[in-house]
Coordinates of C-alpha atoms in Angstrom, one line a residue:
X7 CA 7.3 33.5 -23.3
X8 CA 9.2 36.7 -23.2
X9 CA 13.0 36.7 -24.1
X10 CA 15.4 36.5 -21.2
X11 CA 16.8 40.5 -22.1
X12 CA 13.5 42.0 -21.8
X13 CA 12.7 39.7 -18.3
X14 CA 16.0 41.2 -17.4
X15 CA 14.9 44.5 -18.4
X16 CA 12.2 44.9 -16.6
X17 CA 14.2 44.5 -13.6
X18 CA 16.7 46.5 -14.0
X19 CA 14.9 49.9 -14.9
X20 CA 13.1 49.9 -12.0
X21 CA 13.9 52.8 -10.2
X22 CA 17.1 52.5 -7.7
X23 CA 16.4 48.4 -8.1
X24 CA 19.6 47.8 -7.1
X25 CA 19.8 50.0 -4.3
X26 CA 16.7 48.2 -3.0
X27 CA 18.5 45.1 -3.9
X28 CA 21.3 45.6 -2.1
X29 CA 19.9 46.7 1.0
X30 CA 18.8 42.7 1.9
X31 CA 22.1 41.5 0.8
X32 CA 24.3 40.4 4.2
X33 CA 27.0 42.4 4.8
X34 CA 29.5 39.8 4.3
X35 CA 28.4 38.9 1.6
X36 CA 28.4 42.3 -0.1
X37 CA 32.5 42.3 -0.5
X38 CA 32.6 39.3 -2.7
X39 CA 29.3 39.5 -4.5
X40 CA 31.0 42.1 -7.2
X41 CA 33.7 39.1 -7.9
X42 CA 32.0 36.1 -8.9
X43 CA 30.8 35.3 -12.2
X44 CA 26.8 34.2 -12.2
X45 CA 26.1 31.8 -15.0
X46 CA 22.9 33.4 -16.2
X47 CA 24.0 37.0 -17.0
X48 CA 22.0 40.3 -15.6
X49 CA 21.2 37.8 -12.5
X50 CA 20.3 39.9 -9.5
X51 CA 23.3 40.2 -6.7
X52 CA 20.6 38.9 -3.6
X53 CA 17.2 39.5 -3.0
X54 CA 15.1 42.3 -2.4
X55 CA 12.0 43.1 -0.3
X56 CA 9.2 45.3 -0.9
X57 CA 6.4 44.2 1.5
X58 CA 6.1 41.5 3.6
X59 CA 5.2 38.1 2.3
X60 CA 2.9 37.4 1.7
X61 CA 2.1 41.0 0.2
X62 CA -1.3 42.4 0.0
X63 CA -1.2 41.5 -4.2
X64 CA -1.1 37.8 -3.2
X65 CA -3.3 37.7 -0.7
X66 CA -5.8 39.9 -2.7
X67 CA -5.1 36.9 -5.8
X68 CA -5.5 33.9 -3.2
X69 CA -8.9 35.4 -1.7
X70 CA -9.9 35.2 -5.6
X71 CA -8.3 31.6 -6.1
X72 CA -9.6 30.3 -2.6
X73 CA -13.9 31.4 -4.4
X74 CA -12.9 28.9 -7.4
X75 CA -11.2 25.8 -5.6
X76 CA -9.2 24.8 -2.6
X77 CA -5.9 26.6 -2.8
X78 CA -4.5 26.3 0.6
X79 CA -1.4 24.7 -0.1
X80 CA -0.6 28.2 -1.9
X81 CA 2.6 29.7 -1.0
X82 CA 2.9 32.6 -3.1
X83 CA 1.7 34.3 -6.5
X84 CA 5.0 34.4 -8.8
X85 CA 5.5 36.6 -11.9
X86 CA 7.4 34.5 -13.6
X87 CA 8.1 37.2 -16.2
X88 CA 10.5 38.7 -14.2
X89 CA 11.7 35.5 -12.2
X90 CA 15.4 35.2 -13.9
X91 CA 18.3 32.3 -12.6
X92 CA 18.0 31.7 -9.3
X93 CA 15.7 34.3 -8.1
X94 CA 11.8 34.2 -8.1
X95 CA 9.6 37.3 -7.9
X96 CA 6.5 37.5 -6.4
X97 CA 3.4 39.1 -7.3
X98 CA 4.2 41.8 -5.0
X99 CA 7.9 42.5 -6.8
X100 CA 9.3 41.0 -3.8
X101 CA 12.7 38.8 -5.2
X102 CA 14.0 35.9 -3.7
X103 CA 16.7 33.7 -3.9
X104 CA 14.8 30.4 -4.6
X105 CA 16.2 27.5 -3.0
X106 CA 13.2 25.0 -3.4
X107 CA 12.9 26.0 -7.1
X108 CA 9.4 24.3 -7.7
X109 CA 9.3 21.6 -5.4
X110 CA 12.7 20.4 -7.3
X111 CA 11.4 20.5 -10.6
X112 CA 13.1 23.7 -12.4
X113 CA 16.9 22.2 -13.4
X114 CA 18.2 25.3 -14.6
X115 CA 16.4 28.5 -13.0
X116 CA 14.2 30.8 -14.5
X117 CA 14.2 32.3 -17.9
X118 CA 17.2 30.0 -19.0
X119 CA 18.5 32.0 -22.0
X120 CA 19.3 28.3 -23.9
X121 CA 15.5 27.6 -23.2
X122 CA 13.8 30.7 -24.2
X123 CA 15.8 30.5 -27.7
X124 CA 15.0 26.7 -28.0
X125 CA 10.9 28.0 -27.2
X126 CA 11.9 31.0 -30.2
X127 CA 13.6 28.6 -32.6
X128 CA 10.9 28.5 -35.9
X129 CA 11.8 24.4 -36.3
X130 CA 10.3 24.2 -33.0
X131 CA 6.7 25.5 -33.3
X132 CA 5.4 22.5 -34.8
X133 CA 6.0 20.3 -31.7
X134 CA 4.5 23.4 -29.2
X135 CA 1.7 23.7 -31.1
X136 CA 0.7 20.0 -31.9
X137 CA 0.5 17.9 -28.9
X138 CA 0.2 14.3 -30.4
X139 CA -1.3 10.9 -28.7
X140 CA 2.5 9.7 -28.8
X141 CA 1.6 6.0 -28.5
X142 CA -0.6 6.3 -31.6
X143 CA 0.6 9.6 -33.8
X144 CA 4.3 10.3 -32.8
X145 CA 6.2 13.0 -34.8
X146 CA 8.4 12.0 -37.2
X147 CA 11.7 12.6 -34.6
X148 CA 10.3 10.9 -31.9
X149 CA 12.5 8.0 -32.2
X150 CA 15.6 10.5 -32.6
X151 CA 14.8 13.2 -29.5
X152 CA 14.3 9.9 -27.2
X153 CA 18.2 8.6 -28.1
X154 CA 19.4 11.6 -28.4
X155 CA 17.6 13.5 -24.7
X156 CA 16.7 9.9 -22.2
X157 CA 18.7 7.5 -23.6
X158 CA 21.6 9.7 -23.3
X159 CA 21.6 9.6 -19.7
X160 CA 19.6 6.4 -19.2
X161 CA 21.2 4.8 -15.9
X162 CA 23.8 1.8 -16.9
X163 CA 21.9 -1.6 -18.0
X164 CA 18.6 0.1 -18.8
X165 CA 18.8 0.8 -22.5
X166 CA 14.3 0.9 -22.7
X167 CA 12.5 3.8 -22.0
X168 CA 8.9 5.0 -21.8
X169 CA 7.9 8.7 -20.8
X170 CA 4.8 9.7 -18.8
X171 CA 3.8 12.9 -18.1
X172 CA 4.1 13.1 -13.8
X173 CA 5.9 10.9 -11.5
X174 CA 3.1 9.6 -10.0
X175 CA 2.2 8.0 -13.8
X176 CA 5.5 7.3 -13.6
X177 CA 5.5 4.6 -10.7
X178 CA 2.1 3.9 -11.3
X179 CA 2.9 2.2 -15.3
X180 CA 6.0 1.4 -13.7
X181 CA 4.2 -1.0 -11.1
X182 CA 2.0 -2.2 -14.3
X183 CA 4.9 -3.1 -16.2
X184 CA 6.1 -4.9 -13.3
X185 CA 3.7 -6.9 -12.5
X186 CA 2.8 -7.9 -15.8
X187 CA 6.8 -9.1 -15.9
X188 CA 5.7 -11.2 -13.3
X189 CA 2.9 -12.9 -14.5
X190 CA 4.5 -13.9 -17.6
X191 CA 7.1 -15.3 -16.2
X192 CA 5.0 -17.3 -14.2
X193 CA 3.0 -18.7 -17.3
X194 CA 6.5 -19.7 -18.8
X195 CA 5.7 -17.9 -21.9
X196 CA 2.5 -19.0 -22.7
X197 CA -0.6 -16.8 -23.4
X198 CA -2.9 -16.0 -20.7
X199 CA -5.9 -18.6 -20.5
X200 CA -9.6 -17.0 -21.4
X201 CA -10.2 -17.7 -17.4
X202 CA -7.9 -15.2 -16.5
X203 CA -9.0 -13.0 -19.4
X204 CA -12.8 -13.2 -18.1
X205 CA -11.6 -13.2 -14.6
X206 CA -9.8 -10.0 -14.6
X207 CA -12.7 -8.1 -15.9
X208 CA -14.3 -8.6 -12.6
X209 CA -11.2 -8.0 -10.6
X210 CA -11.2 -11.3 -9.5
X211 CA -8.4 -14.1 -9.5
X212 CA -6.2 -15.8 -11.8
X213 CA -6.2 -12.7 -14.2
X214 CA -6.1 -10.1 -11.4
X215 CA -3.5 -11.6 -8.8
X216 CA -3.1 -11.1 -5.2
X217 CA 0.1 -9.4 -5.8
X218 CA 1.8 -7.1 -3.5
X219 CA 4.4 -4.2 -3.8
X220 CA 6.7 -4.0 -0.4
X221 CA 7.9 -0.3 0.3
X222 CA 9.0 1.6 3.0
X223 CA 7.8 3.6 6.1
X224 CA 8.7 7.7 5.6
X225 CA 8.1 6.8 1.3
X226 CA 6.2 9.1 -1.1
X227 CA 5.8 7.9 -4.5
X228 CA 2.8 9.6 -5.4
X229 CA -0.9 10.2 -5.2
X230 CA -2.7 8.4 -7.8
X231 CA -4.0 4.4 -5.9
X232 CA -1.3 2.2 -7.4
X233 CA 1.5 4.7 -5.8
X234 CA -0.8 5.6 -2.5
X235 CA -0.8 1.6 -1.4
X236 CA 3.3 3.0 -1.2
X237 CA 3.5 6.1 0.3
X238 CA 3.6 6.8 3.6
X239 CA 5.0 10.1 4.4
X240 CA 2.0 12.3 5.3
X241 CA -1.7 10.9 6.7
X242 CA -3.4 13.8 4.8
X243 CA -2.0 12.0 1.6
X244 CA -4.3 9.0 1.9
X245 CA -6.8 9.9 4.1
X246 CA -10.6 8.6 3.1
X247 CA -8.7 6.9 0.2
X248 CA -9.4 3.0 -0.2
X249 CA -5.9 1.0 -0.4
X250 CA -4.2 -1.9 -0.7
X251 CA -3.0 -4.4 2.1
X252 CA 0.9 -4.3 0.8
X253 CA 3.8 -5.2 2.7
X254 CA 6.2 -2.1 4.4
X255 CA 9.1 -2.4 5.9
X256 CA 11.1 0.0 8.2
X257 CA 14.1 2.3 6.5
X258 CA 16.8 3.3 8.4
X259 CA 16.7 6.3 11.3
X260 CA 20.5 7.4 11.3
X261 CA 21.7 8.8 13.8
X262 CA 24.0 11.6 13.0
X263 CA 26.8 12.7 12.7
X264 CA 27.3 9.9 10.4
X265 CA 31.0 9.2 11.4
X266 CA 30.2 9.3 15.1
X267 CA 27.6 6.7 14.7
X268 CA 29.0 4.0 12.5
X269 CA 28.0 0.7 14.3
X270 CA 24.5 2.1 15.8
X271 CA 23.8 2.8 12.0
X272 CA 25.1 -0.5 10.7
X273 CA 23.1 -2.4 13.5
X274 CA 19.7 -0.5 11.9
X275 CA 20.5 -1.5 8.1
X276 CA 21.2 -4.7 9.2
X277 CA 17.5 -4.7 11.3
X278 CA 15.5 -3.1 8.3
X279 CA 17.2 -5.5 5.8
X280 CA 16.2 -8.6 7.9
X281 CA 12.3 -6.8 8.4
X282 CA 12.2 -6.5 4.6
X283 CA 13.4 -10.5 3.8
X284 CA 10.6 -11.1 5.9
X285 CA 8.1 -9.9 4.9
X286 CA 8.5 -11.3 1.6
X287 CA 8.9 -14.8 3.0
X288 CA 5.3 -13.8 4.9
X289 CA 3.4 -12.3 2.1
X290 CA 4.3 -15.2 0.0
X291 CA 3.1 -17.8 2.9
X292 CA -0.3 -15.9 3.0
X293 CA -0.8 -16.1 -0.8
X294 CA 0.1 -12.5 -1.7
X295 CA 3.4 -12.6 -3.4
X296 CA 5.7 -9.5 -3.3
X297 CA 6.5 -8.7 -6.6
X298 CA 8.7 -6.1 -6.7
X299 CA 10.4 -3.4 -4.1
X300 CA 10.1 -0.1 -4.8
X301 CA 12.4 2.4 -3.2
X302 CA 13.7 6.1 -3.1
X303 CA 17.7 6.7 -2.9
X304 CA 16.5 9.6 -0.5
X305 CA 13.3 9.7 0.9
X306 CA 12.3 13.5 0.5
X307 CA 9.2 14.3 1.0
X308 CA 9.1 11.9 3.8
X309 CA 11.7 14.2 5.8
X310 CA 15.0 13.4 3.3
X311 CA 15.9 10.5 5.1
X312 CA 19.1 8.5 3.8
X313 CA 20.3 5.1 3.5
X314 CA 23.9 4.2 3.0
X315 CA 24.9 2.8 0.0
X316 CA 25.7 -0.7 1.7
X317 CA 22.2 -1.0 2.8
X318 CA 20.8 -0.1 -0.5
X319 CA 22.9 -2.6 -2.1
X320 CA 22.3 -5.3 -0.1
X321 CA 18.6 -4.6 -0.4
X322 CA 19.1 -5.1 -4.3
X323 CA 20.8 -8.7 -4.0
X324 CA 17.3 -9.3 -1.4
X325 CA 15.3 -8.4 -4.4
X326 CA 17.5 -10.4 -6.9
X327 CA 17.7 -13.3 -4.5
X328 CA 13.8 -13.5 -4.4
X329 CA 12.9 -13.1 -7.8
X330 CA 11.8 -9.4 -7.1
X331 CA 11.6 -6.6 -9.2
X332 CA 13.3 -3.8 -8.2
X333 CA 12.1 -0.3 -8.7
X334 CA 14.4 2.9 -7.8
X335 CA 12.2 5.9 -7.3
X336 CA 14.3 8.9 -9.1
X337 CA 11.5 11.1 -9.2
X338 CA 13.0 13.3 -6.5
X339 CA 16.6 12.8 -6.7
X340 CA 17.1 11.8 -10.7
X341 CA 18.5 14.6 -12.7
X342 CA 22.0 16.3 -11.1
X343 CA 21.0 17.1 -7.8
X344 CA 22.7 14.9 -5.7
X345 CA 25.6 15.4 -7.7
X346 CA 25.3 12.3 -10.2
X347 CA 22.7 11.9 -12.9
X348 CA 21.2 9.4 -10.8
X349 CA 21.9 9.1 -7.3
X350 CA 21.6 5.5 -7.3
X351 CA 25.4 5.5 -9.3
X352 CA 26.7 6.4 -6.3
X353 CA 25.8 2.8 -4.5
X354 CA 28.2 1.2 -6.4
X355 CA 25.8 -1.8 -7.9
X356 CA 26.7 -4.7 -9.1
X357 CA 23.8 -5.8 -10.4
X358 CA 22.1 -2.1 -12.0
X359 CA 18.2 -1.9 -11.0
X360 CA 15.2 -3.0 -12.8
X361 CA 13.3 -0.1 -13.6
X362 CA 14.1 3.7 -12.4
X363 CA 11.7 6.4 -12.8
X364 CA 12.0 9.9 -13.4
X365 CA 10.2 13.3 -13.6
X366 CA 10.6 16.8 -12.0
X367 CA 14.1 18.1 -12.9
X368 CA 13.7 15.6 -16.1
X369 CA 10.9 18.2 -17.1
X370 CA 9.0 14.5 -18.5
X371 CA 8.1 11.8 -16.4
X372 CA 8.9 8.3 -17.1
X373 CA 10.7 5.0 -16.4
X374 CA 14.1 3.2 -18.0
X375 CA 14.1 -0.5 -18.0
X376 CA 15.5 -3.2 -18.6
X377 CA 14.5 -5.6 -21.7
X378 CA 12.6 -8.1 -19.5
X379 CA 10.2 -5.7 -18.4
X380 CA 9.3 -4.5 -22.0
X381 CA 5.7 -6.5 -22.6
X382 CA 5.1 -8.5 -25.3
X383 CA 2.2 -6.9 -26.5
X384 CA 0.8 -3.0 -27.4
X385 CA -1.4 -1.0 -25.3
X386 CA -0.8 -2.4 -22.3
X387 CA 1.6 0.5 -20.9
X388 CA -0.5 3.2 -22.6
X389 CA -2.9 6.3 -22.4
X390 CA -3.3 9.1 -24.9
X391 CA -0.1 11.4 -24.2
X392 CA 2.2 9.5 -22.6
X393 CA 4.6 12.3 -22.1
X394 CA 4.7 15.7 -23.8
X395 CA 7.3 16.4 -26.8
X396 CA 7.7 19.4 -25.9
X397 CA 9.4 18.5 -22.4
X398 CA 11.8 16.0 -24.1
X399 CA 12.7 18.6 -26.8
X400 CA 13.5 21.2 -23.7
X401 CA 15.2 18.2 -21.7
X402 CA 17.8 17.8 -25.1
X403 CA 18.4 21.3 -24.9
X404 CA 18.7 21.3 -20.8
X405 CA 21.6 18.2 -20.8
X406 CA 23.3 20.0 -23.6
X407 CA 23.6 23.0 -21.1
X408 CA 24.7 20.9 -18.1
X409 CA 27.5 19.3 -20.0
X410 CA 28.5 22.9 -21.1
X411 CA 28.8 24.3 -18.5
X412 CA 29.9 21.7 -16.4
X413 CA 26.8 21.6 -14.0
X414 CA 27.7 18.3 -12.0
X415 CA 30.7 19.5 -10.7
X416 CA 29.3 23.4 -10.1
X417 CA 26.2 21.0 -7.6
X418 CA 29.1 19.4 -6.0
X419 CA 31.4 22.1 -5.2
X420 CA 28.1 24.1 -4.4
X421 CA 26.5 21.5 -2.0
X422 CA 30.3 21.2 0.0
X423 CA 30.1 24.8 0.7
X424 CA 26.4 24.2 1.6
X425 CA 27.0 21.1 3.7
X426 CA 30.0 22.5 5.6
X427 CA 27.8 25.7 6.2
X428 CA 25.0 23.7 7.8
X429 CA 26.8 21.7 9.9
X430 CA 28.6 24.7 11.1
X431 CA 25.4 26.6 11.8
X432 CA 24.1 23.5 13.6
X433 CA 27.5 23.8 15.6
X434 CA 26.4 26.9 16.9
X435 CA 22.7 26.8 17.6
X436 CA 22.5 23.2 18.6
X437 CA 19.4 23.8 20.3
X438 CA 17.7 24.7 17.0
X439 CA 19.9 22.3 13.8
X440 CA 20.6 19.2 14.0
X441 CA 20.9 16.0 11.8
X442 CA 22.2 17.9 8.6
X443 CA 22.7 15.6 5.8
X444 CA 22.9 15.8 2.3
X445 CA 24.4 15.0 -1.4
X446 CA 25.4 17.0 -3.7
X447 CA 22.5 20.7 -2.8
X448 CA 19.7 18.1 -2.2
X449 CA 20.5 18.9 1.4
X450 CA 18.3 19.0 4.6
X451 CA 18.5 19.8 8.2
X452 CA 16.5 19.3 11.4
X453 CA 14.7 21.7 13.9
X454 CA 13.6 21.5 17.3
X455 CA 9.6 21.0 16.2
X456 CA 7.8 21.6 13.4
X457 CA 6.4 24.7 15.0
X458 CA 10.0 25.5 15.0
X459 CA 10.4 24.5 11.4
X460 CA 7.7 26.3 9.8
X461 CA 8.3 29.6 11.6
X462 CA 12.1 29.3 10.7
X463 CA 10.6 28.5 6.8
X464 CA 8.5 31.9 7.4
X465 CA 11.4 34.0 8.6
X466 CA 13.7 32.8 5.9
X467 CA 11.1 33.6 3.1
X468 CA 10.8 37.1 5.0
X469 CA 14.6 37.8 4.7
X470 CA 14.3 36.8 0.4
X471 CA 14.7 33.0 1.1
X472 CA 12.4 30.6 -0.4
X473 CA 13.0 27.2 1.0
X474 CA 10.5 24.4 1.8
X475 CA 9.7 21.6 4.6
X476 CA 9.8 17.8 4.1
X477 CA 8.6 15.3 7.0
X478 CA 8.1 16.4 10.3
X479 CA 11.3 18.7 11.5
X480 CA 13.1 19.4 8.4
X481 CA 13.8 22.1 6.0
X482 CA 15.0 21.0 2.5
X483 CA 16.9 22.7 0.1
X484 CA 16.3 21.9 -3.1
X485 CA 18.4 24.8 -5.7
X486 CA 18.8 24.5 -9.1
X487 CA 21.7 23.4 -10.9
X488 CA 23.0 26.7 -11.9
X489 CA 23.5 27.4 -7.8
X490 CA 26.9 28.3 -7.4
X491 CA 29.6 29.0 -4.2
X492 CA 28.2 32.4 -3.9
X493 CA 24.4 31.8 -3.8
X494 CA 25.1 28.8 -0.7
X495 CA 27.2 31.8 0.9
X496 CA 24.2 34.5 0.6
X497 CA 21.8 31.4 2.3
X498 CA 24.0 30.9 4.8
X499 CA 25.0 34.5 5.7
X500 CA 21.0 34.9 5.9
X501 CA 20.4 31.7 7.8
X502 CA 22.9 32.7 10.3
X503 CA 20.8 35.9 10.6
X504 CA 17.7 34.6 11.1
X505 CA 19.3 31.9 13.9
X506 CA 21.0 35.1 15.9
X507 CA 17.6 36.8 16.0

């Protein structure tokens, strides 16, 4: 990893870079770029373009990628060496102002100065070097970097934890440790008999149960067959894939704007609450008892759909009132985006949930939960890894950052400016926007079609925008946290570009 100067360098001694660089910036924008104060230093003013993307460098690289393995959900070829902050840089030494940062999974930008020394700090090189089998060998300050990174920030009433490497490991242990709550509740604290010990070696009844999982139409919880049985967002996701005959129930299609709609949108909580009681009372008529609900605050790959936090808490007492676990996906939305660490603290529960996972802008996967889903005995929530070190060890140093430099509030004050801006554009070109929603910069906003949608994508990433789609209609907007008033005012200035042409 290169230090964040030289990555800066080499920028910056290009020849008339920021002559090339300004020459993309709106013209709006240019009067106040000079006077706002970037958080990562040397940051470029807006992006610049040197072919059009994608450039004959990346399509020369993905012709060589596409002889090895499929490699058509390639976007672009980045050189991350001179990605810095909020901009990316191509393979072609195109730079963009990256507003999808990853898929949501790169909290503070690109070359972080605080990260690249924590990568250079000597104390550190053991724990890059070694990667242990953490549920057999962990390092010495295991024990310490989990209390003093996760537990930090573990959500309110969930003082266990267990890191994973990937969100979909994340649900998928989550639903193990679920179930297995279940069972030995249901055995009263007894061991399990040698019937369901033989029995479960065949996948057969008592020892593997008919249990079910409910979730929601629109979710994505991952990809591995535990998490497919509950996603439900794309066809191509599951597709020749065997599954699971689980229970889903309808989430709420708002109607927007939210404060012109209030009863239509309360009439729909109300229906996909009373769909979701039953179909627990139905499953547990047939034999195949729901044991837990599993839920995201936003569903965002499923087209960021939201829910309002009365339907969300109502759903919880549901869960509580039937003896149901219940799981609050975080994968997406954990981490500052919305705002909040969590974006379930914003639903104002009584009652906190069971178990909430985590991974992308927690740079680990994993789950907190609470002590009655901690199994009584080892290896049953296990493989060799579980997690990386070296993404908790970053993850300290990341929250240290955020609390520094007062992150939270910067994603809130960034996504109002955002927010107001979208709406206003949708204002305007009506026929194109609509439905613009959002919390904190996780943010989102209809098109027309998704023809409409992916050439609007296209022609943003073609003015030094790099954004992506979710569901259907509906470009997402996923910045880091270090995405500040000025960077939503250079995507919107280009935004309203784009609409006018």
């Amino acid at each position: 990893m290169v230090s964040l100067k030289i990555a800066a360098a080499n920028l910056l001694n290009r020849p008339g870079y920021f002559q090339l660089l300004l020459q993309d910036v709106p013209r709006r924008f240019k009067a106040t770029v000079s006077a706002v104060k970037p958080l990562i230093a040397n940051e470029p003013h807006g992006p610049t373009l040197r072919t059009d993307i994608p450039g004959p460098k990346t399509k020369s690289l993905l012709k060589e990628l596409s002889a090895i393995q499929q490699s058509g959900s390639v976007s672009l070829f980045v050189d991350y060496e001179n990605s810095i902050g909020n901009y990316l840089c191509d393979a072609d030494g195109n730079v963009l102002l990256d507003v999808y940062m990853q898929i949501s999974s790169v909290p503070l930008g690109y070359n972080h100065p605080d990260m690249i020394a924590t990568f250079q700090d000597p104390h550190n090189l053991a724990t890059f070097v070694n990667r242990p089998a953490l549920a057999v060998f962990p390092p010495s300050d295991w024990p310490s970097r989990l209390q003093n990174a996760l537990l930090s920030v573990a959500p309110k009433g969930l003082n266990q934890v267990q890191t994973m490497a990937c969100g979909s490991c994340s649900n998928e242990n989550a639903f193990k440790a679920m179930f297995i709550w279940h069972q030995e509740r249901q055995r009263h604290g007894k061991p399990a008999t040698q019937e369901e010990h033989d029995s479960c070696m065949v996948n057969q009844s008592p020892g593997s149960p008919p249990l079910t999982i409910l979730s929601f139409h629109g979710a994505f919880h991952g990809r591995t067959i535990g998490c497919l049985a509950t996603t439900h967002s794309k066809s191509i996701h599951k597709l020749d894939i065997p599954s699971l005959n689980w229970p889903i129930a309808s989430f709420p299609k708002y109607k927007y704007p939210l404060e012109e709609n209030v009863s239509e949108n309360e009439a729909e909580d109300r229906k996909c609450l009373a769909e979701v009681q039953d179909l627990i009372h139905t499953f547990g008529k047939r034999g195949n008892p729901v044991a837990g609900i599993i839920v995201e605050p936003i569903q965002a790959e499923g087209g960021d759909n939201h829910a309002s936090p009365a339907f969300f808490r109502e759903l919880r007492n549901i869960a509580a009132k039937n003896e149901v676990a219940f799981i609050c996906d975080e994968v997406q939305t954990g981490g500052g985006a919305t705002g909040t660490m969590w974006a379930h603290e914003q639903w104002g529960l009584s009652n906190p949930p069971d178990i909430v996972t985590f991974g992308k802008k927690m740079l680990t996967g994993g789950y907190f939960y609470k002590d009655d889903f901690r199994p009584n005995q080892p290896y049953r929530i296990m493989n060799t890894w579980v997690g990386d070190p070296t993404k908790v060890l970053l993850l300290e140093k990341q929250l240290e950052v955020m609390k520094r430099d007062s992150l939270l509030q910067i994603v809130r004050e960034s996504g109002n400016v955002l927010m107001d801006g979208l709406k206003d554009a949708a204002k305007r070109h009506p026929n194109t926007l609509s439905n613009v929603r959002g919390s904190g910069t996780f943010c989102a906003v209809d098109c027309s079609t998704p023809t409409a949608r992916d050439a609007l994508v296209t022609k943003l990433k073609n003015k030094g925008i790099n954004c992506g789609g979710c569901g259907d209609y509906s470009i997402r907007f996923r910045p880091a946290l270090i995405f500040q008033r000025h960077h939503a005012e250079l995507l919107l200035e280009t935004l309203d570009i784009v609409l006018q042409s």
